[in-house]
Short mmCIF file of C-alpha atoms and ligand atoms in Angstrom, two decimals:
data_model
loop_
_atom_site.label_atom_id
_atom_site.label_comp_id
_atom_site.label_asym_id
_atom_site.label_seq_id
_atom_site.Cartn_x
_atom_site.Cartn_y
_atom_site.Cartn_z
CA MET R 1 -42.75 -13.92 -12.89
CA LYS R 2 -41.03 -10.85 -11.46
CA GLY R 3 -40.22 -12.70 -8.25
CA LYS R 4 -38.76 -15.54 -10.21
CA ALA R 5 -36.50 -13.25 -12.24
CA ALA R 6 -35.25 -11.59 -9.07
CA ILE R 7 -34.48 -14.93 -7.50
CA SER R 8 -32.60 -16.18 -10.51
CA GLY R 9 -30.52 -12.97 -10.49
CA LEU R 10 -29.64 -13.60 -6.89
CA SER R 11 -28.74 -17.22 -7.35
CA ILE R 12 -26.50 -16.35 -10.28
CA LEU R 13 -24.56 -14.04 -8.01
CA LEU R 14 -24.15 -16.80 -5.46
CA VAL R 15 -23.18 -19.39 -8.02
CA VAL R 16 -20.48 -17.13 -9.42
CA GLY R 17 -19.22 -16.44 -5.92
CA VAL R 18 -18.95 -20.15 -5.33
CA ALA R 19 -17.26 -20.79 -8.65
CA LEU R 20 -14.58 -18.20 -7.89
CA GLY R 21 -14.12 -19.66 -4.41
CA VAL R 22 -13.61 -23.16 -5.75
CA VAL R 23 -11.07 -22.09 -8.29
CA ALA R 24 -9.20 -19.91 -5.84
CA VAL R 25 -9.18 -22.24 -2.87
CA VAL R 26 -5.89 -23.75 -3.96
CA HIS R 27 -4.13 -20.41 -3.56
CA ARG R 28 -2.88 -20.05 -0.03
CA SER R 29 -0.53 -17.50 1.37
CA ASN R 30 2.88 -19.02 1.92
CA ASN R 31 4.12 -17.33 5.05
CA ASN R 32 1.61 -18.39 7.68
CA ASN R 33 -0.40 -21.00 5.82
CA ALA R 34 -3.59 -19.10 6.64
CA PRO R 35 -6.26 -19.35 3.96
CA LEU R 36 -6.66 -16.23 1.88
CA THR R 37 -9.73 -14.13 2.44
CA PRO R 38 -12.48 -14.61 -0.15
CA HIS R 39 -11.57 -11.19 -1.48
CA MET R 40 -7.93 -12.14 -2.03
CA LYS R 41 -8.97 -15.41 -3.64
CA ALA R 42 -11.13 -13.57 -6.12
CA VAL R 43 -8.36 -11.04 -6.85
CA THR R 44 -5.81 -13.80 -7.37
CA ASP R 45 -8.17 -15.67 -9.63
CA PHE R 46 -8.96 -12.66 -11.81
CA CYS R 47 -5.34 -11.50 -11.93
CA SER R 48 -4.10 -14.97 -12.89
CA SER R 49 -5.50 -14.39 -16.37
CA THR R 50 -3.72 -11.06 -16.90
CA ASP R 51 -0.33 -10.37 -18.48
CA TYR R 52 0.65 -7.71 -15.94
CA LYS R 53 -0.14 -9.35 -12.63
CA ASP R 54 1.54 -6.82 -10.35
CA SER R 55 -0.43 -3.92 -11.71
CA CYS R 56 -3.56 -6.09 -11.62
CA HIS R 57 -3.04 -6.75 -7.91
CA ARG R 58 -2.43 -3.05 -7.35
CA THR R 59 -5.68 -2.22 -9.16
CA LEU R 60 -7.92 -4.84 -7.59
CA GLY R 61 -6.23 -5.23 -4.21
CA THR R 62 -7.96 -2.16 -2.83
CA VAL R 63 -11.42 -3.26 -3.93
CA ASN R 64 -12.83 -4.83 -0.79
CA THR R 65 -15.47 -7.01 -2.39
CA THR R 66 -15.89 -10.28 -4.23
CA ASP R 67 -18.40 -8.81 -6.69
CA PRO R 68 -17.02 -9.43 -10.20
CA LYS R 69 -18.83 -6.32 -11.44
CA GLU R 70 -16.82 -4.18 -9.05
CA PHE R 71 -13.58 -5.73 -10.21
CA ILE R 72 -14.35 -4.98 -13.82
CA ALA R 73 -15.48 -1.45 -13.00
CA HIS R 74 -12.23 -0.79 -11.14
CA ALA R 75 -10.09 -2.25 -13.90
CA ILE R 76 -11.81 0.02 -16.41
CA LEU R 77 -11.44 3.08 -14.19
CA ALA R 78 -7.74 2.36 -13.66
CA SER R 79 -7.27 2.17 -17.42
CA GLN R 80 -9.21 5.39 -17.89
CA ASP R 81 -7.09 7.21 -15.35
CA ALA R 82 -3.89 6.06 -17.06
CA VAL R 83 -5.25 7.10 -20.47
CA LYS R 84 -6.03 10.57 -19.08
CA LYS R 85 -2.50 10.81 -17.71
CA PHE R 86 -1.14 9.86 -21.10
CA PHE R 87 -3.31 12.54 -22.68
CA ASN R 88 -1.73 15.07 -20.31
CA TYR R 89 1.70 13.71 -21.09
CA SER R 90 1.15 14.05 -24.85
CA ASP R 91 -0.08 17.58 -24.26
CA SER R 92 2.99 18.44 -22.21
CA LEU R 93 5.32 17.37 -25.04
CA ILE R 94 3.76 19.70 -27.60
CA VAL R 95 5.99 22.59 -26.49
CA GLN R 96 9.08 20.46 -27.12
CA ALA R 97 7.80 19.51 -30.56
CA SER R 98 7.00 23.06 -31.61
CA ASN R 99 9.82 23.15 -34.19
CA ASN R 100 8.96 19.68 -35.54
CA SER R 101 5.65 19.82 -37.37
CA ARG R 102 5.37 16.10 -37.84
CA ASN R 103 5.75 15.33 -34.15
CA LYS R 104 3.48 18.16 -33.23
CA MET R 105 0.78 16.73 -35.51
CA ALA R 106 1.36 13.25 -34.11
CA LEU R 107 0.94 14.58 -30.57
CA ASP R 108 -2.29 16.33 -31.53
CA ASP R 109 -3.52 13.07 -33.04
CA CYS R 110 -2.61 11.21 -29.86
CA LYS R 111 -4.63 13.68 -27.84
CA ASP R 112 -7.63 13.20 -30.15
CA MET R 113 -7.33 9.45 -29.91
CA MET R 114 -6.92 9.44 -26.15
CA ASP R 115 -10.07 11.54 -26.00
CA LEU R 116 -11.87 8.85 -27.99
CA ALA R 117 -10.27 6.19 -25.80
CA VAL R 118 -11.66 7.87 -22.68
CA GLN R 119 -15.09 7.92 -24.33
CA SER R 120 -14.82 4.19 -25.10
CA LEU R 121 -13.82 3.50 -21.52
CA GLN R 122 -16.69 5.59 -20.21
CA ALA R 123 -19.05 3.63 -22.43
CA SER R 124 -17.75 0.32 -21.15
CA PHE R 125 -17.93 1.58 -17.59
CA SER R 126 -21.56 2.54 -17.97
CA ASP R 127 -22.26 -0.82 -19.59
CA VAL R 128 -20.98 -2.47 -16.44
CA GLY R 129 -22.64 0.04 -14.14
CA ASP R 130 -26.26 -0.54 -15.03
CA ALA R 131 -26.03 -4.27 -15.67
CA GLN R 132 -27.10 -7.06 -13.41
CA LEU R 133 -24.61 -9.86 -13.40
CA HIS R 134 -26.86 -12.00 -15.58
CA THR R 135 -27.35 -9.21 -18.11
CA LEU R 136 -23.66 -8.36 -17.91
CA SER R 137 -22.91 -11.65 -19.63
CA ASP R 138 -24.72 -10.34 -22.68
CA ARG R 139 -22.59 -7.19 -22.70
CA ILE R 140 -19.21 -8.78 -22.31
CA ASN R 141 -18.55 -8.86 -26.04
CA ASP R 142 -19.50 -5.19 -26.28
CA ILE R 143 -17.15 -4.28 -23.47
CA ARG R 144 -14.36 -6.31 -25.04
CA THR R 145 -14.93 -4.49 -28.32
CA TRP R 146 -14.67 -1.12 -26.55
CA LEU R 147 -11.49 -2.12 -24.74
CA SER R 148 -9.93 -3.47 -27.93
CA ALA R 149 -10.63 -0.13 -29.56
CA VAL R 150 -8.77 1.60 -26.72
CA ILE R 151 -5.75 -0.63 -27.34
CA SER R 152 -5.96 0.15 -31.02
CA TYR R 153 -6.02 3.92 -30.32
CA GLN R 154 -2.90 3.57 -28.21
CA GLN R 155 -1.13 1.73 -31.02
CA SER R 156 -2.27 4.22 -33.65
CA CYS R 157 -0.94 7.04 -31.50
CA LEU R 158 2.55 5.54 -31.51
CA ASP R 159 2.34 4.90 -35.26
CA GLY R 160 2.41 8.67 -35.76
CA PHE R 161 6.09 8.82 -34.72
CA GLU R 162 8.95 7.64 -36.84
CA LYS R 163 10.81 4.58 -35.59
CA ASN R 164 14.08 6.45 -35.04
CA ASP R 165 12.63 9.70 -33.73
CA ALA R 166 13.74 10.70 -30.24
CA MET R 167 10.16 11.30 -29.19
CA ARG R 168 9.04 7.79 -29.99
CA PRO R 169 10.66 6.06 -26.98
CA MET R 170 9.30 8.83 -24.77
CA MET R 171 5.79 8.13 -26.04
CA GLU R 172 6.24 4.36 -25.80
CA ASN R 173 7.25 4.82 -22.21
CA GLY R 174 4.44 7.28 -21.56
CA VAL R 175 1.74 4.92 -22.84
CA LEU R 176 3.06 1.88 -20.96
CA ASP R 177 0.84 2.17 -17.91
CA ALA R 178 -2.27 2.83 -19.97
CA SER R 179 -1.60 -0.08 -22.32
CA GLN R 180 -0.89 -2.53 -19.50
CA LEU R 181 -3.95 -1.52 -17.53
CA THR R 182 -6.16 -1.71 -20.62
CA ALA R 183 -4.80 -5.15 -21.50
CA ASN R 184 -5.49 -6.23 -17.92
CA ALA R 185 -9.05 -4.89 -18.05
CA LEU R 186 -9.61 -6.84 -21.26
CA ALA R 187 -8.25 -10.03 -19.68
CA ILE R 188 -10.41 -9.57 -16.57
CA VAL R 189 -13.57 -9.03 -18.61
CA THR R 190 -12.72 -12.07 -20.74
CA LYS R 191 -12.18 -14.11 -17.60
CA LEU R 192 -15.62 -13.21 -16.27
CA GLY R 193 -17.09 -14.09 -19.67
CA ASP R 194 -15.45 -17.50 -19.45
CA ILE R 195 -16.78 -18.06 -15.94
CA LEU R 196 -20.31 -17.08 -16.94
CA SER R 197 -20.30 -19.20 -20.06
CA LYS R 198 -18.99 -22.21 -18.13
CA LEU R 199 -21.97 -21.73 -15.87
CA GLY R 200 -24.22 -21.62 -18.91
CA LEU R 201 -25.07 -17.99 -18.27
CA ASP R 202 -24.21 -16.52 -21.62
CA PHE R 203 -27.77 -15.69 -22.55
CA LYS R 204 -28.54 -13.94 -25.76
CA ILE R 205 -30.74 -11.05 -24.84
CA PRO R 206 -31.79 -8.81 -27.73
CA THR R 207 -30.29 -5.35 -27.25
CA PHE R 208 -32.43 -2.30 -26.97
CA LYS R 209 -32.44 -0.17 -30.08
CA ARG R 210 -32.42 3.53 -29.47
CA ARG R 211 -33.65 6.21 -31.85
CA LEU R 212 -31.31 8.99 -32.82
CA LEU R 213 -32.05 12.51 -31.69
CA SER R 214 -32.01 15.04 -34.51
CA SER R 215 -29.20 16.94 -32.76
CA GLU R 216 -26.98 13.91 -33.18
CA TYR R 217 -26.81 14.14 -36.95
CA PRO R 218 -23.96 15.96 -38.61
CA GLU R 219 -25.06 19.42 -39.79
CA TRP R 220 -24.65 18.56 -43.43
CA PHE R 221 -27.42 15.99 -43.38
CA SER R 222 -30.36 16.86 -45.62
CA ALA R 223 -33.87 16.78 -44.23
CA SER R 224 -34.72 13.71 -46.27
CA ASP R 225 -31.62 11.90 -45.06
CA ARG R 226 -32.54 12.71 -41.50
CA LYS R 227 -35.95 11.30 -42.19
CA LEU R 228 -34.48 8.17 -43.69
CA LEU R 229 -32.15 7.67 -40.76
CA GLY R 230 -34.87 8.55 -38.29
CA ARG R 231 -36.75 5.53 -39.53
CA ILE R 232 -33.78 3.27 -39.16
CA ASP R 233 -34.29 0.37 -36.97
CA ASN R 234 -31.23 -1.52 -38.11
CA SER R 235 -33.16 -4.74 -38.14
CA ARG R 236 -35.58 -3.42 -40.78
CA LEU R 237 -33.45 -1.26 -43.04
CA LYS R 238 -32.76 -3.19 -46.19
CA PRO R 239 -29.13 -2.93 -47.17
CA ASN R 240 -27.88 -3.42 -50.73
CA VAL R 241 -24.80 -5.19 -49.43
CA ILE R 242 -23.55 -6.54 -46.14
CA VAL R 243 -19.99 -6.41 -44.82
CA ALA R 244 -19.20 -9.05 -42.20
CA GLN R 245 -15.88 -10.28 -40.93
CA ASP R 246 -17.24 -13.76 -40.40
CA GLY R 247 -18.00 -14.15 -44.11
CA SER R 248 -21.79 -14.02 -43.65
CA GLY R 249 -22.04 -10.99 -45.96
CA GLN R 250 -20.95 -10.31 -49.53
CA PHE R 251 -17.75 -8.59 -48.34
CA LYS R 252 -15.35 -8.97 -45.47
CA THR R 253 -13.95 -5.46 -45.54
CA ILE R 254 -15.52 -2.04 -45.93
CA GLY R 255 -12.95 -1.19 -48.61
CA GLU R 256 -14.10 -4.06 -50.81
CA ALA R 257 -17.74 -3.08 -50.43
CA LEU R 258 -16.94 0.51 -51.37
CA ALA R 259 -14.84 -0.53 -54.36
CA ALA R 260 -17.76 -2.59 -55.63
CA ALA R 261 -20.36 0.13 -55.05
CA PRO R 262 -21.99 1.51 -58.23
CA LYS R 263 -20.36 4.69 -59.57
CA ASN R 264 -22.36 7.88 -60.15
CA ASN R 265 -25.37 6.14 -58.71
CA PRO R 266 -28.47 8.34 -58.52
CA ASN R 267 -30.00 6.11 -55.85
CA ARG R 268 -28.90 5.55 -52.32
CA HIS R 269 -26.59 2.54 -51.99
CA ILE R 270 -26.92 1.13 -48.50
CA ILE R 271 -24.04 -0.77 -46.90
CA TYR R 272 -24.56 -2.51 -43.61
CA VAL R 273 -21.35 -3.17 -41.67
CA LYS R 274 -21.88 -5.91 -39.13
CA ALA R 275 -20.38 -5.92 -35.65
CA GLY R 276 -16.61 -6.10 -35.48
CA ILE R 277 -13.46 -4.06 -35.34
CA TYR R 278 -12.45 -3.01 -38.81
CA ASP R 279 -8.85 -1.96 -39.02
CA GLU R 280 -9.07 -0.26 -42.38
CA TYR R 281 -8.08 2.86 -44.15
CA ILE R 282 -11.22 4.11 -45.81
CA THR R 283 -11.45 6.51 -48.70
CA ILE R 284 -14.34 7.07 -51.03
CA ASP R 285 -13.63 8.27 -54.51
CA LYS R 286 -15.51 11.11 -56.18
CA LYS R 287 -17.66 8.87 -58.35
CA THR R 288 -18.90 6.81 -55.46
CA ILE R 289 -21.77 8.95 -54.35
CA ASN R 290 -24.94 8.34 -52.43
CA ILE R 291 -23.54 5.83 -50.00
CA LEU R 292 -25.22 5.22 -46.69
CA MET R 293 -23.27 3.05 -44.31
CA TYR R 294 -24.47 1.95 -40.96
CA GLY R 295 -23.19 -0.41 -38.32
CA ASP R 296 -24.58 -2.31 -35.40
CA GLY R 297 -24.15 0.65 -33.07
CA PRO R 298 -21.36 2.22 -31.09
CA ARG R 299 -20.58 -0.88 -29.12
CA LYS R 300 -20.49 -3.21 -32.07
CA THR R 301 -19.07 -1.75 -35.22
CA ILE R 302 -15.84 0.15 -34.80
CA VAL R 303 -13.47 1.36 -37.48
CA THR R 304 -9.95 1.96 -36.27
CA GLY R 305 -7.98 2.49 -39.43
CA HIS R 306 -4.40 3.57 -39.22
CA LYS R 307 -1.91 4.14 -41.92
CA ASN R 308 1.66 5.18 -42.03
CA TYR R 309 2.55 8.79 -42.31
CA VAL R 310 3.03 9.93 -45.90
CA ASP R 311 3.55 13.33 -47.48
CA GLY R 312 3.22 15.33 -44.30
CA THR R 313 -0.37 14.33 -43.62
CA SER R 314 -1.00 12.95 -40.21
CA THR R 315 -2.17 9.39 -39.81
CA TRP R 316 -5.26 9.93 -37.77
CA GLN R 317 -6.93 12.78 -39.56
CA THR R 318 -6.73 11.02 -42.89
CA ALA R 319 -7.10 7.47 -41.74
CA THR R 320 -10.59 6.84 -40.58
CA PHE R 321 -13.14 8.50 -42.71
CA CYS R 322 -16.39 7.09 -41.44
CA LYS R 323 -16.84 6.05 -37.87
CA PHE R 324 -19.78 3.88 -37.11
CA GLN R 325 -20.68 5.45 -33.85
CA LYS R 326 -24.11 5.93 -35.39
CA PRO R 327 -25.42 5.51 -38.88
CA TYR R 328 -23.05 7.67 -40.89
CA MET R 329 -23.31 9.10 -44.32
CA CYS R 330 -20.04 9.14 -46.16
CA ARG R 331 -19.09 12.01 -48.35
CA PRO R 332 -16.59 11.45 -51.09
CA LEU R 333 -13.13 12.80 -50.39
CA ARG R 334 -11.91 15.48 -52.75
C1 NAG G 1 -13.85 -5.47 3.96
O1 NAG G 1 -15.25 -5.65 4.09
C2 NAG G 1 -15.61 -6.45 5.18
C3 NAG G 1 -17.12 -6.70 5.14
O2 NAG G 1 -17.78 -5.73 4.38
C4 NAG G 1 -15.16 -5.81 6.49
O3 NAG G 1 -15.49 -6.63 7.59
C5 NAG G 1 -13.65 -5.60 6.43
O4 NAG G 1 -13.20 -4.93 7.59
C6 NAG G 1 -13.26 -4.82 5.20
N1 NAG G 1 -11.81 -4.78 5.08
C7 NAG G 1 -11.14 -3.68 4.81
C8 NAG G 1 -9.65 -3.82 4.69
O5 NAG G 1 -11.70 -2.62 4.62
C1 NAG G 2 -4.49 16.31 -16.48
O1 NAG G 2 -4.33 17.72 -16.48
C2 NAG G 2 -5.43 18.43 -15.97
C3 NAG G 2 -5.19 19.93 -16.18
O2 NAG G 2 -3.87 20.25 -15.92
C4 NAG G 2 -5.63 18.06 -14.51
O3 NAG G 2 -6.73 18.75 -13.97
C5 NAG G 2 -5.87 16.58 -14.40
O4 NAG G 2 -5.97 16.19 -13.06
C6 NAG G 2 -4.75 15.81 -15.07
N1 NAG G 2 -5.18 14.41 -15.11
C7 NAG G 2 -4.40 13.41 -14.71
C8 NAG G 2 -5.00 12.06 -14.74
O5 NAG G 2 -3.25 13.58 -14.36
C1 NAG G 3 14.15 22.18 -31.91
O1 NAG G 3 14.57 23.13 -30.98
C2 NAG G 3 15.48 22.64 -30.01
C3 NAG G 3 15.83 23.78 -29.06
O2 NAG G 3 14.67 24.42 -28.64
C4 NAG G 3 16.74 22.11 -30.67
O3 NAG G 3 17.60 21.55 -29.71
C5 NAG G 3 16.36 21.06 -31.67
O4 NAG G 3 17.49 20.61 -32.39
C6 NAG G 3 15.33 21.60 -32.65
N1 NAG G 3 14.87 20.51 -33.52
C7 NAG G 3 14.68 20.66 -34.80
C8 NAG G 3 14.16 19.46 -35.53
O5 NAG G 3 14.87 21.70 -35.38
#
């Protein structure tokens, strides 16, 4: 059995190599009519699906391989590097914004979000790193979710600046590289997903469910809540309601589920938020107590709410109240 699995892994690699070759064989270099190297064929093929082809060629051109995993890893690293540069850029502008509290707050928010973006990119990078090509196909949706979250963070960062503020064009310019490279990485991952699914390789492998360490809970968790969450295997916890974007639950948004939650409820009301990116502004009113929300895990359920700046509060700190990095308890806002 083991031998068989190893062989099928190998043949998948070869089949993908061949598929890329076939698609790319039509691309020839114009000047001397010589066929492109397999490496250049693969690069051209992957970059053909991106919106920013020049930067794609710059990113992948130096990767001397035809291994799709390496291409994706490099695209993610390039995005990560650009996000880090943008973090530094945001930081460098804080001095200039020192007499403008709104911009200063917006810059601080951008730094927070770029921090989260780097974490998302690291998570997608490690998803690629320890996958075999045939298990990678199962992770492609996860990686796309991570990368989409990075794009959303970049957008939310800009939302913190007023349309006619002098700092806004500076920030738009500063984020350009990061947003192009992230969009490219998303297109490249999607392209590989398409190739694998054309080859019938989009297996559905159940994902490993990890237990939380007690140090991962927020400090304000009670012992009994820790116990409850410690027992959570998301597949067995019985939620009172389900939120799902595809309509398979009672609600499509977290806000609707919270609005419908019982008020002053002495018992725990459990809301399960299925995989997806929820672009919502979440608040929980004082009477909605005893809510436990959990998602499908850090790679699946992501809340990226953003809201326009009102009354001197910054968008980011008020916008997303519960993040579904892990099962989260939500406390009512004051
Ligand atoms: C790319 O790799 C191949 C084989 O591993 C090697 O022969 C070739 O010289 C390398 N090209 C460059 C530009 O490093
Ligand atoms: C960001 O700034 C830090 C500290 O100044 C520096 O070490 C790092 O290399 C910079 N990162 C990038 C990507 O420019
Ligand atoms: C902030 O300070 C700079 C000089 O350091 C000045 O040119 C600018 O007009 C000030 N902006 C505000 C909003 O006060």
